[in-house]
Short mmCIF file of C-alpha atoms and ligand atoms in Angstrom, two decimals:
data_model
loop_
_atom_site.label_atom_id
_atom_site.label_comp_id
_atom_site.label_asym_id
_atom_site.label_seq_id
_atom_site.Cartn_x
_atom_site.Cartn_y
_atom_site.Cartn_z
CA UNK A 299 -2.55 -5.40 47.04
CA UNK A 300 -0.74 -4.73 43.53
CA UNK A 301 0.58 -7.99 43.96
CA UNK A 302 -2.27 -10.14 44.21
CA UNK A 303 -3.60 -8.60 41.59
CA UNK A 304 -1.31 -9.27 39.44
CA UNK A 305 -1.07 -13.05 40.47
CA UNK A 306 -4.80 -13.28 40.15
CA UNK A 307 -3.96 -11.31 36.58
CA UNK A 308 -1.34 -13.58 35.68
CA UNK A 309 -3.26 -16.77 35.98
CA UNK A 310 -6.59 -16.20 34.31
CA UNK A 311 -4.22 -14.82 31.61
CA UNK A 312 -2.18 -17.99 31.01
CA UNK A 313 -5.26 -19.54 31.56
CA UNK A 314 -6.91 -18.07 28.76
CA UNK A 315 -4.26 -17.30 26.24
CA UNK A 316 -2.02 -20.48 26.38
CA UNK A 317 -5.22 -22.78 26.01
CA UNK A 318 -6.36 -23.25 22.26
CA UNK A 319 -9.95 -22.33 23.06
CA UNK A 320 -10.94 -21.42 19.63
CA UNK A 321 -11.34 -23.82 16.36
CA UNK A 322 -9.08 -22.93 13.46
CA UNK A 323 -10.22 -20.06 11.38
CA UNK A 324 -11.84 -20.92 8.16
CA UNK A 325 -13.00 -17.91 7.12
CA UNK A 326 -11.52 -14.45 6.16
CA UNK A 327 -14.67 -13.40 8.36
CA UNK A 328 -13.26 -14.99 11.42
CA UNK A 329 -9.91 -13.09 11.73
CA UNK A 330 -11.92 -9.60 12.89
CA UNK A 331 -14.11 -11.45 14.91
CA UNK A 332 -11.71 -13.73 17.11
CA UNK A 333 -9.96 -9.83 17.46
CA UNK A 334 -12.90 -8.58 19.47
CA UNK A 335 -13.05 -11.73 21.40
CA UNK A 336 -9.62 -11.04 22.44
CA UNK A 337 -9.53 -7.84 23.42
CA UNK A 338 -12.92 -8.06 25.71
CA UNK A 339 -11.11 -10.79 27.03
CA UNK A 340 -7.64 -9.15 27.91
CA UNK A 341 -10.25 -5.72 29.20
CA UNK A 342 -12.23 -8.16 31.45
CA UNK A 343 -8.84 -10.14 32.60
CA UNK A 344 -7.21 -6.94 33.83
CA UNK A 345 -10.87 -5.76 35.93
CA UNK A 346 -10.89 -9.14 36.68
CA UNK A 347 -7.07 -9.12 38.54
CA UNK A 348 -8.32 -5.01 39.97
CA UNK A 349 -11.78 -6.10 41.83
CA UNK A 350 -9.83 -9.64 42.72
CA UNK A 351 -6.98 -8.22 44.30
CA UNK A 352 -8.79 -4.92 45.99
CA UNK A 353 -11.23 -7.98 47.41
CA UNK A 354 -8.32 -10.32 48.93
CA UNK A 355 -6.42 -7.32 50.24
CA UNK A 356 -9.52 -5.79 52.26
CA UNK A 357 -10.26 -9.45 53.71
CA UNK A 358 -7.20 -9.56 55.42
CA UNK A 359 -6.34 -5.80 55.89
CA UNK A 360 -9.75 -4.76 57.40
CA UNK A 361 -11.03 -7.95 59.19
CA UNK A 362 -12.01 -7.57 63.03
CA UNK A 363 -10.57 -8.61 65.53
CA UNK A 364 -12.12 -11.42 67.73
CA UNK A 365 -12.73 -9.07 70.89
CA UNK A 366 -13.77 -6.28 68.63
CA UNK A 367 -17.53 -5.63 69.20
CA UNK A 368 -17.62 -1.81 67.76
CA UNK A 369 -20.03 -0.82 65.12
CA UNK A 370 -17.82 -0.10 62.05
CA UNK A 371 -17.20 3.54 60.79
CA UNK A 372 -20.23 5.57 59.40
CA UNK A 373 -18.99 5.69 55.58
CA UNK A 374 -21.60 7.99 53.63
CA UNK A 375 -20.21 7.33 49.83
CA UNK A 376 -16.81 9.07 48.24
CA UNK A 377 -17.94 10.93 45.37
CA UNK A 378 -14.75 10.87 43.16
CA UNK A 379 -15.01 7.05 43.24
CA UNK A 380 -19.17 7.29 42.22
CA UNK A 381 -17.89 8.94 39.24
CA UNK A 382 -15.23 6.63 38.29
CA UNK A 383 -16.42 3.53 38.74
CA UNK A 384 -19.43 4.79 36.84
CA UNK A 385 -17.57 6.53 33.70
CA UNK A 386 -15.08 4.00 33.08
CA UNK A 387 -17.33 1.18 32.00
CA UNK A 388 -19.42 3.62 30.27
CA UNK A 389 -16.37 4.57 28.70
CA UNK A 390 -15.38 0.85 27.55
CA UNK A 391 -18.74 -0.59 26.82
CA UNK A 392 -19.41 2.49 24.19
CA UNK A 393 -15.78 1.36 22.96
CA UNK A 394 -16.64 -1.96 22.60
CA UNK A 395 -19.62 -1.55 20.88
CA UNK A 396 -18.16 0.90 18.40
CA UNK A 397 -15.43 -1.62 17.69
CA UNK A 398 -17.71 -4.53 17.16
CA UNK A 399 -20.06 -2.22 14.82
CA UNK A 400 -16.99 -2.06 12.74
CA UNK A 401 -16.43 -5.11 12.60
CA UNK A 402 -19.93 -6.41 11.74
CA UNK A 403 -20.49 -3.77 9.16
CA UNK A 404 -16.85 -4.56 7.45
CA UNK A 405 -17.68 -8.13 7.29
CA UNK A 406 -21.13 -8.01 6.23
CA UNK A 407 -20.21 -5.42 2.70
CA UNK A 408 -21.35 -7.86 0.12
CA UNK A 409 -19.41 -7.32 -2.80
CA UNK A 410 -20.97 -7.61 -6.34
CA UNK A 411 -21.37 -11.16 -8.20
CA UNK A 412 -21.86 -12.82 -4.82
CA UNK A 413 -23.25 -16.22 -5.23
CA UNK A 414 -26.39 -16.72 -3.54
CA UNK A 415 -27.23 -20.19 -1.38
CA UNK A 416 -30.52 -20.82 -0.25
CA UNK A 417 -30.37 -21.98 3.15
CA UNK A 418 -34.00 -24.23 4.46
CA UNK A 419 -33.80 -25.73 7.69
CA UNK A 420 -36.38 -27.92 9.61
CA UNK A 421 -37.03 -30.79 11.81
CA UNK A 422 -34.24 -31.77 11.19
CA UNK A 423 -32.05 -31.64 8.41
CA UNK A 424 -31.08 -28.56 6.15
CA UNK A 425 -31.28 -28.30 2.75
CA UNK A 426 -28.93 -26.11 0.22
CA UNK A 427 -29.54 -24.62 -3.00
CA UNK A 428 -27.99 -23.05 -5.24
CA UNK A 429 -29.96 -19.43 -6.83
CA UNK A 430 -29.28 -19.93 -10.23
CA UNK A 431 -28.14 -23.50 -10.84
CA UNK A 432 -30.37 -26.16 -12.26
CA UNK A 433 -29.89 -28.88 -10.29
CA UNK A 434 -32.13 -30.05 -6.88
CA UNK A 435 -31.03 -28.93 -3.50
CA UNK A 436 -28.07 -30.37 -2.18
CA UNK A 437 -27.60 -32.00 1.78
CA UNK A 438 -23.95 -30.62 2.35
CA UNK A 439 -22.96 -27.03 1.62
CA UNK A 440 -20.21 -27.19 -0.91
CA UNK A 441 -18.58 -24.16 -1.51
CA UNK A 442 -15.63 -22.55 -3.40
CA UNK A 443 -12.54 -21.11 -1.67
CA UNK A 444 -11.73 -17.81 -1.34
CA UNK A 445 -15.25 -16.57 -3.08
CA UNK A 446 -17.70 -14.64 -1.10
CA UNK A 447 -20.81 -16.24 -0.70
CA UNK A 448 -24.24 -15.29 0.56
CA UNK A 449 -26.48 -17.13 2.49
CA UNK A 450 -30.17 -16.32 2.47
CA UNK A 451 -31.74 -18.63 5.50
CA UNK A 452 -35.24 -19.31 6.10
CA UNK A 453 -37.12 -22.32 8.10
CA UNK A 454 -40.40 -24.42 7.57
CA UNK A 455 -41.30 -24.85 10.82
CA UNK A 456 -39.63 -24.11 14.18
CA UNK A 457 -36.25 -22.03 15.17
CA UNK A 458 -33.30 -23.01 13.89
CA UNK A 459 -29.63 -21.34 13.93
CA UNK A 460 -26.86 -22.26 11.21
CA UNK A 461 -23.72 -22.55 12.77
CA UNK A 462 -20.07 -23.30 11.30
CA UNK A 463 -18.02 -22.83 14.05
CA UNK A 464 -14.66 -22.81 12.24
CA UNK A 465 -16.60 -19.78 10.55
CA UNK A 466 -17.49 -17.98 13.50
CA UNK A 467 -20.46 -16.76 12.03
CA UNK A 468 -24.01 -18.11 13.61
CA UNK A 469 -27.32 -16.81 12.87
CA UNK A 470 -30.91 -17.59 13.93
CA UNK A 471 -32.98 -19.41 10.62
CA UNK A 472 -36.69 -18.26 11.27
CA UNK A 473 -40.04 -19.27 9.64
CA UNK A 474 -41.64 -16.70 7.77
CA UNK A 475 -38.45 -14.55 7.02
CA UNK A 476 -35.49 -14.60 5.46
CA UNK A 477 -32.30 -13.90 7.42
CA UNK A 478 -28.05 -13.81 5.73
CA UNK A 479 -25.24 -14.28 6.14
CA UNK A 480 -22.10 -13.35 3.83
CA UNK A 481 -19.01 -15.74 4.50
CA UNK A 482 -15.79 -16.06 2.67
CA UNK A 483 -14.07 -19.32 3.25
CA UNK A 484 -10.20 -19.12 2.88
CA UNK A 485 -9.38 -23.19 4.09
CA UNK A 486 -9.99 -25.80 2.60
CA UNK A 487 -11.50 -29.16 4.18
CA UNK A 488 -14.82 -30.58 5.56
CA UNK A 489 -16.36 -28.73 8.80
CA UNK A 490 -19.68 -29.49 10.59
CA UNK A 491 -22.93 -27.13 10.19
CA UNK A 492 -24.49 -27.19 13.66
CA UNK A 493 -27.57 -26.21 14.40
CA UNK A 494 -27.88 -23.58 17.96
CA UNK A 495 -31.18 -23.50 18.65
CA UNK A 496 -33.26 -25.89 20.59
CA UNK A 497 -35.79 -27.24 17.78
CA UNK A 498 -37.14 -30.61 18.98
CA UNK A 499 -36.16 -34.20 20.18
CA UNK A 500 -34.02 -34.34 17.10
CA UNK A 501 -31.89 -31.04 17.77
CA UNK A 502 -28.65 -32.79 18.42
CA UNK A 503 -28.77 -34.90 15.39
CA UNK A 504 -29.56 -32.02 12.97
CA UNK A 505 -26.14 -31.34 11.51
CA UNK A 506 -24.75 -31.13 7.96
CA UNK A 507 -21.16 -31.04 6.49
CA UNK A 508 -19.87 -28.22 4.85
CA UNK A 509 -16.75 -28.53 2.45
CA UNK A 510 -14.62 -26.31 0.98
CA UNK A 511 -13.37 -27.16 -2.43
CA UNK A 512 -10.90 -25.37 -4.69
CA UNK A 513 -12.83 -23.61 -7.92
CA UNK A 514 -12.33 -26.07 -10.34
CA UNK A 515 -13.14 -28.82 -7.90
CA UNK A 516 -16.39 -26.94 -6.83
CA UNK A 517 -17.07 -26.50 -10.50
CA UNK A 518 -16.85 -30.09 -11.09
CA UNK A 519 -19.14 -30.60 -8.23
CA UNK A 520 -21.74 -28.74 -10.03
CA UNK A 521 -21.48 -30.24 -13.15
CA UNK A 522 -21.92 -33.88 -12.04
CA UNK A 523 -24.68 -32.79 -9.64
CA UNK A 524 -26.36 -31.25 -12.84
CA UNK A 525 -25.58 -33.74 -14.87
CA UNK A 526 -26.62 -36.38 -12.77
CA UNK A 527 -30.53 -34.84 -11.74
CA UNK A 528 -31.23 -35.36 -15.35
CA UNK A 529 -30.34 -38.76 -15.86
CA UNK A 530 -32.73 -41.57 -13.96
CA UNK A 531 -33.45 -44.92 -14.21
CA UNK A 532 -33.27 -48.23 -11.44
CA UNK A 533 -29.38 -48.35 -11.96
CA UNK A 534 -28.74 -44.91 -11.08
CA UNK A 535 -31.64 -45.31 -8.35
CA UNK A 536 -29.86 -47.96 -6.89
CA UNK A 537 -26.76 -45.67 -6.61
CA UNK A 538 -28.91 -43.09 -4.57
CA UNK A 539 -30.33 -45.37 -2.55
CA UNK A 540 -26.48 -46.76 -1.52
CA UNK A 541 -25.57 -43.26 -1.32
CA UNK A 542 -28.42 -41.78 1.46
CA UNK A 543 -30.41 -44.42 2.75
CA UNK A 544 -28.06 -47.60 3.16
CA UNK A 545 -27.23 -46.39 6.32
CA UNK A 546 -30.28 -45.82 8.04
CA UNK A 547 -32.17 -48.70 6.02
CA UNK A 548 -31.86 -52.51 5.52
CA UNK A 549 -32.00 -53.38 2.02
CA UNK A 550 -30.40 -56.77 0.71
CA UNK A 551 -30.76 -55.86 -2.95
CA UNK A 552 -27.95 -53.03 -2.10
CA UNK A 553 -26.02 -54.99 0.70
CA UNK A 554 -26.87 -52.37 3.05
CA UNK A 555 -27.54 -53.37 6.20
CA UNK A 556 -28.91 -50.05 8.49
CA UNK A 557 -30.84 -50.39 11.82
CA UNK A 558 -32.29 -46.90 12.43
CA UNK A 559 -35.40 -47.13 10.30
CA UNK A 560 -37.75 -49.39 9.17
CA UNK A 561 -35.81 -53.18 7.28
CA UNK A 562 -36.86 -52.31 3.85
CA UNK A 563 -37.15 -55.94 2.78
CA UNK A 564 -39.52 -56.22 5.20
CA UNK A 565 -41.79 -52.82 4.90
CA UNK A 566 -42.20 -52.51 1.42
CA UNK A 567 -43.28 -55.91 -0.17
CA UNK A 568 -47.12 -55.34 -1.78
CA UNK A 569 -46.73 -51.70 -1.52
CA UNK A 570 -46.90 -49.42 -4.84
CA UNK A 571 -44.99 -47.23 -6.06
CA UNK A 572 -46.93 -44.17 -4.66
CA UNK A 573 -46.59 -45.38 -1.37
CA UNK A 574 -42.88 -45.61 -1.96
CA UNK A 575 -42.77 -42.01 -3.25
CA UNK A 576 -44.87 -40.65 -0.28
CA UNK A 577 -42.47 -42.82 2.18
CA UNK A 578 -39.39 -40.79 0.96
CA UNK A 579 -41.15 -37.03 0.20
CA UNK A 580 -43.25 -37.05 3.60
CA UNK A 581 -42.05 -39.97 5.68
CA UNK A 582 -43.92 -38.62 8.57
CA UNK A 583 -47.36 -39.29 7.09
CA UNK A 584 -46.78 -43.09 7.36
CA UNK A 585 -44.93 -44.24 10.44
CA UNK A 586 -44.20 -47.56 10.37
CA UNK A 587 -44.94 -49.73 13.89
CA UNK A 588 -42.09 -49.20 16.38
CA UNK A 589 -40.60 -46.06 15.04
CA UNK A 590 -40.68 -42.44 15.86
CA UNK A 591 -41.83 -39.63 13.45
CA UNK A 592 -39.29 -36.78 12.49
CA UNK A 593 -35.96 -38.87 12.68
CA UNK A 594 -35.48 -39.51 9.03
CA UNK A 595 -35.54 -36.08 7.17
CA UNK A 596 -38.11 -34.61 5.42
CA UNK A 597 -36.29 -33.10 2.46
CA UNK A 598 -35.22 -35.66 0.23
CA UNK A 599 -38.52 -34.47 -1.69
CA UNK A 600 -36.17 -31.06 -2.58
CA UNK A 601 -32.72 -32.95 -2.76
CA UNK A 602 -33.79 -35.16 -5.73
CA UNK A 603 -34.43 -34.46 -9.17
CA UNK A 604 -38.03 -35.53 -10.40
CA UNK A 605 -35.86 -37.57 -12.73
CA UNK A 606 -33.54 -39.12 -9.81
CA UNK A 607 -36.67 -39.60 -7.74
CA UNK A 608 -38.71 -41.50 -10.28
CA UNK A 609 -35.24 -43.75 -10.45
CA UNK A 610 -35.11 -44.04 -7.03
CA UNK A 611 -38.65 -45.60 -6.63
CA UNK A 612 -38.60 -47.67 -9.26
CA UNK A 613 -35.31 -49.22 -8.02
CA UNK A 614 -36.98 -49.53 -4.09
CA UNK A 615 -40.45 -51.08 -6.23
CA UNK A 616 -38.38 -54.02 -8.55
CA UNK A 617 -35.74 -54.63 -5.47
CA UNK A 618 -38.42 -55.74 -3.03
CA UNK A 619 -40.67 -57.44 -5.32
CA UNK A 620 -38.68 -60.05 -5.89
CA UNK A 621 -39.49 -63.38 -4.61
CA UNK A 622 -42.45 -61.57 -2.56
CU1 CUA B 269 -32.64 -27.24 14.34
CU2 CUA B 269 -31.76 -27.41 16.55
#
């Protein structure tokens, strides 16, 4: 019996240590919590190997025999074993929760001078700003390394859950509330936000980048962002425009060349400028024939500057009016 246990043991073990399951840590948050994982892991491996081999053993040691037609023996309970099998999980699952309490409470101390980033989510794109800064919200969470930060989540409309998984750290994003999360990223690099919760047909897409700079990188980052929502104009509109619609939109002005939404040369040709406007602050008021509400996000509105929005439509407005 002890040995196929043990072989039942040994295999889920390999199985589960020598197999990178987990993303690279990116966090100094992530350390603690990949320790609990662990060690529920090794406890359930080892019940895992007892009930296994206890299960195989009685199969073969206690199977009738093909004449045998006797009732088995009348077997009214074993007390000693009620009481084991009953305190020893109660035993490890108050363990485990202690342990995890710990954890969460050590990693969610928020020291002082935390910098504070305003999480929004909704169908389906997130938006990031930064409590304190003037400059408009941002589409990627930029953040510097080694410096606590705090999140402070809420949604506009439906569910959401912010996600990094190189993080660990996930949390639900809820309309009407505001929910946090503190994080400390120790690696640099460029990681995916995923959203976890179901929200709509768009769920899958809704995803953001999240980059971890060193300080005086992240403080450049800053500066040109602010520097750059107070400057306008067509030429720095056109810039925008290259930088986050060319992909999704056809426009020949800017060489770019995207299928996804509406051919700009096309769409906007004896439209004014407060059409334009509207089209890029609520694109879901005016679908255009052929396309489907909520795949271009609604949060460019927050994202731009008054000043790099004004730029922005007067770039779209001269761009397609020529020759029309
Ligand atoms: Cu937002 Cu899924």
């Amino acid at each position: 019996m002890l040995a196929i246990g043990v072989v039942c043991g040994a295999i889920t073990a390999a199985i589960a240590v020598f197999i990178p399951w987990l993303p690279e840590e990116g966090a100094k948050e992530a350390g603690p919590i990949d320790d609990v994982y662990w060690v529920v892991t090794i406890i359930s491996i080892v019940i895992f190997a007892l009930v296994a081999g206890v299960s195989i053993y009685s199969v073969f040691k206690f199977r009738a025999a093909p004449d045998d037609e006797e009732d088995g023996a009348p077997i009214h309970g074993n007390t000693r074993l009620e009481i084991a099998w009953t305190a020893v999980p109660t035993a490890l699952v108050t363990a485990i929760a202690v342990y995890s309490g710990i954890v969460l409470t050590k990693n969610e101390r928020v020291p002082e001078g935390t910098r504070i980033v305003n999480i929004t989510a909704q169908q389906f794109a997130w938006s990031f700003s930064y409590a304190g800064e003037k400059m408009p919200a941002s589409g990627e969470l930029v953040l510097p390394v080694d410096q606590p930060v705090r999140l402070v989540m809420t949604s506009k409309d439906v569910i959401h859950s912010f996600w990094v998984p190189q993080w660990r750290l996930k949390q639900d994003v809820v309309p009407g509330i505001e929910t946090k999360l503190l994080i400390t990223p120790d690696r640099l690099g460029t990681y995916d936000v995923v959203c976890t919760e179901l929200c709509g047909l768009g769920h899958s897409t809704m995803r953001a980048q999240a980059r971890v700079l060193t300080s005086s990188a992240f403080q450049a980052w800053m500066r040109a962002r602010q520097q750059g929502a107070s400057t306008g104009g067509a030429s720095q509109g056109k810039a925008l425009f290259t930088a986050n619609c060319g992909s999704c939109h056809t426009l020949s002005d800017a060489g770019s060349t995207g299928q996804v939404g509406p051919n700009l040369d096309e769409a906007l040709p004896g439209k004014d400028t407060a059409f334009i406007r509207e089209s890029i602050v609520d694109p879901n008021k005016v679908i255009a024939g052929g396309y489907q509400p909520n795949v271009m996000p609604q949060n460019f509105g927050e994202m731009f500057s008054e000043a790099q929005l004004n730029g922005l439509v007067d770039y779209l407005a001269s761009a397609t009016s020529k020759g029309s």
